[in-house]
Amino acid sequence: MDGPDIPTSVNEPLDLVKLSLSERVFVKLRGDRTLQGVLHAYDAHMNLVLSEVEETVSIIDVSEDGVAQGVRTAKRNMDMLFVRGDAVIMIAPPSS
Amino acid sequence: MSDNAAAPAPPAETSGSPAEFLKNVVGKEVKVRIGQGIDYQGNLSCLDGYMNVAMENTKEMVDGKVTASFGDAFIRGNNVLYISAMEDI
């Protein structure tokens, strides 16, 4: 076998992530966070390395009596980011 | 006690093991529920032993309302609460 083993179809779920390498992916994390960035590396834990990342945090404002007042979002950008796999809920490659 | 000798009658209908269900549901329209009332509905591409899931034409639904849609989606298995078949298997 020569060259990296790039799957041409999805036989197991991790193939979908492998096909997304070097692509701009959407990642949903625990704690109402989402990321969009270029996927550089991943492993079986779903530890991820992303570059040119925009993180969006949804913040639900709650009044003193516990009633939700609305949702705000806060964004920040990072050049390079390592994500610990256990925070990952969902990964979506760019829709082609 | 002689009463105890009688084995309980087996269930009238069984449809195989959980693993068999998962095998049969690949390629079908499914709803995958993760915590917090969030569902992903789409065509199930494949699963693995961790219950990681790959889906196609996926809609994200919060409390039954569509909030996003994705061409493909990978869901990390630990988040899966259940997988529900949306069509006959």
PDB file of C-alpha atoms in Angstrom:
ATOM      1  CA  MET A   1       0.000   0.000   0.000  1.00  0.00           C
ATOM      2  CA  ASP A   2       1.348   3.414  -0.845  1.00  0.00           C
ATOM      3  CA  GLY A   3       0.151   6.780   0.350  1.00  0.00           C
ATOM      4  CA  PRO A   4      -2.249   7.561   3.166  1.00  0.00           C
ATOM      5  CA  ASP A   5      -5.365   5.447   3.410  1.00  0.00           C
ATOM      6  CA  ILE A   6      -8.097   7.917   2.459  1.00  0.00           C
ATOM      7  CA  PRO A   7     -11.533   6.297   2.441  1.00  0.00           C
ATOM      8  CA  THR A   8     -13.688   6.969  -0.601  1.00  0.00           C
ATOM      9  CA  SER A   9     -16.893   6.147   1.266  1.00  0.00           C
ATOM     10  CA  VAL A  10     -18.065   6.059   4.849  1.00  0.00           C
ATOM     11  CA  ASN A  11     -17.757   2.546   6.275  1.00  0.00           C
ATOM     12  CA  GLU A  12     -17.426   3.571   9.886  1.00  0.00           C
ATOM     13  CA  PRO A  13     -18.309   6.860  11.555  1.00  0.00           C
ATOM     14  CA  LEU A  14     -14.671   7.932  11.924  1.00  0.00           C
ATOM     15  CA  ASP A  15     -14.315   7.867   8.113  1.00  0.00           C
ATOM     16  CA  LEU A  16     -16.614  10.879   7.999  1.00  0.00           C
ATOM     17  CA  VAL A  17     -14.137  12.754  10.190  1.00  0.00           C
ATOM     18  CA  LYS A  18     -11.186  11.521   8.141  1.00  0.00           C
ATOM     19  CA  LEU A  19     -12.827  12.868   4.966  1.00  0.00           C
ATOM     20  CA  SER A  20     -13.136  16.246   6.697  1.00  0.00           C
ATOM     21  CA  LEU A  21      -9.392  16.695   7.272  1.00  0.00           C
ATOM     22  CA  SER A  22      -8.218  20.064   5.906  1.00  0.00           C
ATOM     23  CA  GLU A  23     -11.845  21.147   5.569  1.00  0.00           C
ATOM     24  CA  ARG A  24     -13.654  23.798   7.535  1.00  0.00           C
ATOM     25  CA  VAL A  25     -15.845  21.899   9.997  1.00  0.00           C
ATOM     26  CA  PHE A  26     -18.595  22.796  12.429  1.00  0.00           C
ATOM     27  CA  VAL A  27     -18.155  21.282  15.903  1.00  0.00           C
ATOM     28  CA  LYS A  28     -20.781  21.277  18.640  1.00  0.00           C
ATOM     29  CA  LEU A  29     -19.370  21.078  22.153  1.00  0.00           C
ATOM     30  CA  ARG A  30     -20.750  20.617  25.638  1.00  0.00           C
ATOM     31  CA  GLY A  31     -21.616  23.810  27.479  1.00  0.00           C
ATOM     32  CA  ASP A  32     -23.512  25.510  24.589  1.00  0.00           C
ATOM     33  CA  ARG A  33     -20.350  26.099  22.595  1.00  0.00           C
ATOM     34  CA  THR A  34     -19.781  25.717  18.887  1.00  0.00           C
ATOM     35  CA  LEU A  35     -16.588  25.959  16.861  1.00  0.00           C
ATOM     36  CA  GLN A  36     -15.893  26.512  13.204  1.00  0.00           C
ATOM     37  CA  GLY A  37     -12.386  25.871  12.014  1.00  0.00           C
ATOM     38  CA  VAL A  38     -10.096  23.930   9.727  1.00  0.00           C
ATOM     39  CA  LEU A  39      -9.589  20.362  10.937  1.00  0.00           C
ATOM     40  CA  HIS A  40      -5.920  19.403  11.084  1.00  0.00           C
ATOM     41  CA  ALA A  41      -5.916  16.271  13.224  1.00  0.00           C
ATOM     42  CA  TYR A  42      -8.164  14.002  15.267  1.00  0.00           C
ATOM     43  CA  ASP A  43      -7.932  10.709  17.138  1.00  0.00           C
ATOM     44  CA  ALA A  44     -10.295   8.015  18.397  1.00  0.00           C
ATOM     45  CA  HIS A  45     -11.169  10.117  21.472  1.00  0.00           C
ATOM     46  CA  MET A  46     -12.226  12.923  19.098  1.00  0.00           C
ATOM     47  CA  ASN A  47      -9.442  15.080  20.434  1.00  0.00           C
ATOM     48  CA  LEU A  48      -9.213  17.664  17.651  1.00  0.00           C
ATOM     49  CA  VAL A  49      -6.685  20.173  16.382  1.00  0.00           C
ATOM     50  CA  LEU A  50      -8.304  23.090  14.561  1.00  0.00           C
ATOM     51  CA  SER A  51      -6.903  26.274  13.068  1.00  0.00           C
ATOM     52  CA  GLU A  52      -8.512  29.630  12.235  1.00  0.00           C
ATOM     53  CA  VAL A  53     -11.180  28.889  14.801  1.00  0.00           C
ATOM     54  CA  GLU A  54     -14.214  30.938  15.659  1.00  0.00           C
ATOM     55  CA  GLU A  55     -15.830  29.906  18.934  1.00  0.00           C
ATOM     56  CA  THR A  56     -19.448  30.876  19.619  1.00  0.00           C
ATOM     57  CA  VAL A  57     -20.747  30.613  23.182  1.00  0.00           C
ATOM     58  CA  SER A  58     -24.498  30.830  23.776  1.00  0.00           C
ATOM     59  CA  ILE A  59     -25.297  32.559  27.054  1.00  0.00           C
ATOM     60  CA  ILE A  60     -28.808  32.310  28.469  1.00  0.00           C
ATOM     61  CA  ASP A  61     -29.572  35.342  30.614  1.00  0.00           C
ATOM     62  CA  VAL A  62     -31.586  34.416  33.687  1.00  0.00           C
ATOM     63  CA  SER A  63     -33.268  36.930  35.987  1.00  0.00           C
ATOM     64  CA  GLU A  64     -33.047  36.630  39.789  1.00  0.00           C
ATOM     65  CA  ASP A  65     -36.255  34.579  39.963  1.00  0.00           C
ATOM     66  CA  GLY A  66     -34.821  32.097  37.494  1.00  0.00           C
ATOM     67  CA  VAL A  67     -36.777  33.116  34.381  1.00  0.00           C
ATOM     68  CA  ALA A  68     -34.821  32.997  31.135  1.00  0.00           C
ATOM     69  CA  GLN A  69     -34.597  36.481  29.609  1.00  0.00           C
ATOM     70  CA  GLY A  70     -33.015  35.650  26.279  1.00  0.00           C
ATOM     71  CA  VAL A  71     -29.994  34.198  24.564  1.00  0.00           C
ATOM     72  CA  ARG A  72     -26.823  36.139  23.825  1.00  0.00           C
ATOM     73  CA  THR A  73     -23.856  34.864  21.881  1.00  0.00           C
ATOM     74  CA  ALA A  74     -20.225  35.686  22.457  1.00  0.00           C
ATOM     75  CA  LYS A  75     -17.641  35.017  19.779  1.00  0.00           C
ATOM     76  CA  ARG A  76     -13.883  34.796  19.862  1.00  0.00           C
ATOM     77  CA  ASN A  77     -11.210  33.767  17.426  1.00  0.00           C
ATOM     78  CA  MET A  78      -8.170  31.582  17.908  1.00  0.00           C
ATOM     79  CA  ASP A  79      -5.363  30.778  15.478  1.00  0.00           C
ATOM     80  CA  MET A  80      -4.812  27.211  16.656  1.00  0.00           C
ATOM     81  CA  LEU A  81      -6.837  25.150  19.090  1.00  0.00           C
ATOM     82  CA  PHE A  82      -6.656  21.722  20.709  1.00  0.00           C
ATOM     83  CA  VAL A  83     -10.058  20.367  21.775  1.00  0.00           C
ATOM     84  CA  ARG A  84     -10.305  17.583  24.342  1.00  0.00           C
ATOM     85  CA  GLY A  85     -12.436  14.808  22.864  1.00  0.00           C
ATOM     86  CA  ASP A  86     -14.863  14.378  25.732  1.00  0.00           C
ATOM     87  CA  ALA A  87     -16.318  17.851  25.102  1.00  0.00           C
ATOM     88  CA  VAL A  88     -17.310  16.945  21.520  1.00  0.00           C
ATOM     89  CA  ILE A  89     -20.972  16.236  20.798  1.00  0.00           C
ATOM     90  CA  MET A  90     -21.180  16.543  17.017  1.00  0.00           C
ATOM     91  CA  ILE A  91     -18.933  17.241  14.034  1.00  0.00           C
ATOM     92  CA  ALA A  92     -20.358  18.375  10.699  1.00  0.00           C
ATOM     93  CA  PRO A  93     -18.188  18.710   7.604  1.00  0.00           C
ATOM     94  CA  PRO A  94     -18.996  21.539   5.185  1.00  0.00           C
ATOM     95  CA  SER A  95     -22.094  20.660   3.167  1.00  0.00           C
ATOM     96  CA  SER A  96     -20.900  19.976  -0.357  1.00  0.00           C
TER      97      SER A  96
ATOM     98  CA  MET B   1     -42.818 -26.372  45.076  1.00  0.00           C
ATOM     99  CA  SER B   2     -44.197 -27.828  41.893  1.00  0.00           C
ATOM    100  CA  ASP B   3     -45.569 -24.418  40.829  1.00  0.00           C
ATOM    101  CA  ASN B   4     -42.026 -23.120  40.457  1.00  0.00           C
ATOM    102  CA  ALA B   5     -41.167 -25.810  37.950  1.00  0.00           C
ATOM    103  CA  ALA B   6     -43.261 -24.096  35.253  1.00  0.00           C
ATOM    104  CA  ALA B   7     -41.023 -21.765  33.282  1.00  0.00           C
ATOM    105  CA  PRO B   8     -42.533 -18.410  32.360  1.00  0.00           C
ATOM    106  CA  ALA B   9     -43.865 -18.356  28.833  1.00  0.00           C
ATOM    107  CA  PRO B  10     -41.492 -16.661  26.420  1.00  0.00           C
ATOM    108  CA  PRO B  11     -42.637 -13.343  24.966  1.00  0.00           C
ATOM    109  CA  ALA B  12     -44.926 -13.975  22.018  1.00  0.00           C
ATOM    110  CA  GLU B  13     -42.911 -11.782  19.635  1.00  0.00           C
ATOM    111  CA  THR B  14     -39.237 -10.913  19.817  1.00  0.00           C
ATOM    112  CA  SER B  15     -37.349  -9.017  17.186  1.00  0.00           C
ATOM    113  CA  GLY B  16     -33.784  -9.996  17.953  1.00  0.00           C
ATOM    114  CA  SER B  17     -31.048  -8.378  19.966  1.00  0.00           C
ATOM    115  CA  PRO B  18     -30.171  -4.706  20.299  1.00  0.00           C
ATOM    116  CA  ALA B  19     -27.173  -5.331  18.038  1.00  0.00           C
ATOM    117  CA  GLU B  20     -29.487  -6.800  15.438  1.00  0.00           C
ATOM    118  CA  PHE B  21     -31.728  -3.739  15.639  1.00  0.00           C
ATOM    119  CA  LEU B  22     -28.751  -1.489  15.018  1.00  0.00           C
ATOM    120  CA  LYS B  23     -27.632  -3.618  12.075  1.00  0.00           C
ATOM    121  CA  ASN B  24     -31.099  -3.443  10.521  1.00  0.00           C
ATOM    122  CA  VAL B  25     -31.510   0.283  11.018  1.00  0.00           C
ATOM    123  CA  VAL B  26     -28.389   1.273   9.020  1.00  0.00           C
ATOM    124  CA  GLY B  27     -29.458   3.093   5.858  1.00  0.00           C
ATOM    125  CA  LYS B  28     -32.826   3.987   7.362  1.00  0.00           C
ATOM    126  CA  GLU B  29     -34.283   7.278   8.544  1.00  0.00           C
ATOM    127  CA  VAL B  30     -33.600   7.549  12.277  1.00  0.00           C
ATOM    128  CA  LYS B  31     -33.855   9.998  15.126  1.00  0.00           C
ATOM    129  CA  VAL B  32     -30.874  10.107  17.464  1.00  0.00           C
ATOM    130  CA  ARG B  33     -31.580  11.789  20.780  1.00  0.00           C
ATOM    131  CA  ILE B  34     -28.713  13.277  22.753  1.00  0.00           C
ATOM    132  CA  GLY B  35     -29.210  14.948  26.135  1.00  0.00           C
ATOM    133  CA  GLN B  36     -31.063  18.244  26.709  1.00  0.00           C
ATOM    134  CA  GLY B  37     -33.952  17.481  24.331  1.00  0.00           C
ATOM    135  CA  ILE B  38     -31.802  17.722  21.200  1.00  0.00           C
ATOM    136  CA  ASP B  39     -32.497  15.295  18.370  1.00  0.00           C
ATOM    137  CA  TYR B  40     -30.680  14.616  15.136  1.00  0.00           C
ATOM    138  CA  GLN B  41     -32.903  13.187  12.435  1.00  0.00           C
ATOM    139  CA  GLY B  42     -31.484  11.845   9.210  1.00  0.00           C
ATOM    140  CA  ASN B  43     -30.370   8.834   7.238  1.00  0.00           C
ATOM    141  CA  LEU B  44     -28.104   6.597   9.310  1.00  0.00           C
ATOM    142  CA  SER B  45     -24.876   5.936   7.379  1.00  0.00           C
ATOM    143  CA  CYS B  46     -23.090   3.782   9.952  1.00  0.00           C
ATOM    144  CA  LEU B  47     -22.331   3.105  13.594  1.00  0.00           C
ATOM    145  CA  ASP B  48     -19.424   1.644  15.532  1.00  0.00           C
ATOM    146  CA  GLY B  49     -18.925  -0.120  18.849  1.00  0.00           C
ATOM    147  CA  TYR B  50     -18.798   3.148  20.786  1.00  0.00           C
ATOM    148  CA  MET B  51     -22.157   4.025  19.229  1.00  0.00           C
ATOM    149  CA  ASN B  52     -20.477   6.840  17.335  1.00  0.00           C
ATOM    150  CA  VAL B  53     -22.937   7.666  14.572  1.00  0.00           C
ATOM    151  CA  ALA B  54     -22.556   9.013  11.036  1.00  0.00           C
ATOM    152  CA  MET B  55     -25.683  10.428   9.412  1.00  0.00           C
ATOM    153  CA  GLU B  56     -26.658  12.045   6.106  1.00  0.00           C
ATOM    154  CA  ASN B  57     -29.188  14.818   5.417  1.00  0.00           C
ATOM    155  CA  THR B  58     -29.307  15.554   9.109  1.00  0.00           C
ATOM    156  CA  LYS B  59     -31.700  17.959  10.768  1.00  0.00           C
ATOM    157  CA  GLU B  60     -30.980  19.207  14.279  1.00  0.00           C
ATOM    158  CA  MET B  61     -34.177  19.589  16.259  1.00  0.00           C
ATOM    159  CA  VAL B  62     -34.617  21.192  19.664  1.00  0.00           C
ATOM    160  CA  ASP B  63     -37.942  20.370  21.321  1.00  0.00           C
ATOM    161  CA  GLY B  64     -39.223  19.149  17.938  1.00  0.00           C
ATOM    162  CA  LYS B  65     -38.370  22.345  16.025  1.00  0.00           C
ATOM    163  CA  VAL B  66     -35.690  22.266  13.316  1.00  0.00           C
ATOM    164  CA  THR B  67     -32.803  24.530  14.337  1.00  0.00           C
ATOM    165  CA  ALA B  68     -30.106  23.557  11.824  1.00  0.00           C
ATOM    166  CA  SER B  69     -29.417  21.142   9.016  1.00  0.00           C
ATOM    167  CA  PHE B  70     -26.220  19.457   7.911  1.00  0.00           C
ATOM    168  CA  GLY B  71     -25.303  17.394   4.884  1.00  0.00           C
ATOM    169  CA  ASP B  72     -23.371  14.939   7.008  1.00  0.00           C
ATOM    170  CA  ALA B  73     -22.944  14.675  10.748  1.00  0.00           C
ATOM    171  CA  PHE B  74     -20.769  12.689  13.118  1.00  0.00           C
ATOM    172  CA  ILE B  75     -22.122  12.216  16.651  1.00  0.00           C
ATOM    173  CA  ARG B  76     -19.759  11.075  19.411  1.00  0.00           C
ATOM    174  CA  GLY B  77     -21.236   7.908  20.921  1.00  0.00           C
ATOM    175  CA  ASN B  78     -21.172   8.910  24.577  1.00  0.00           C
ATOM    176  CA  ASN B  79     -23.817  11.572  23.906  1.00  0.00           C
ATOM    177  CA  VAL B  80     -26.360   9.140  22.437  1.00  0.00           C
ATOM    178  CA  LEU B  81     -29.439   8.585  24.578  1.00  0.00           C
ATOM    179  CA  TYR B  82     -31.364   6.526  22.044  1.00  0.00           C
ATOM    180  CA  ILE B  83     -31.729   5.736  18.353  1.00  0.00           C
ATOM    181  CA  SER B  84     -35.270   5.584  17.091  1.00  0.00           C
ATOM    182  CA  ALA B  85     -36.253   4.128  13.705  1.00  0.00           C
ATOM    183  CA  MET B  86     -38.535   6.517  11.800  1.00  0.00           C
ATOM    184  CA  GLU B  87     -39.549   3.888   9.229  1.00  0.00           C
ATOM    185  CA  ASP B  88     -40.258   0.166   9.232  1.00  0.00           C
ATOM    186  CA  ILE B  89     -37.234  -2.059   9.607  1.00  0.00           C
TER     187      ILE B  89
END
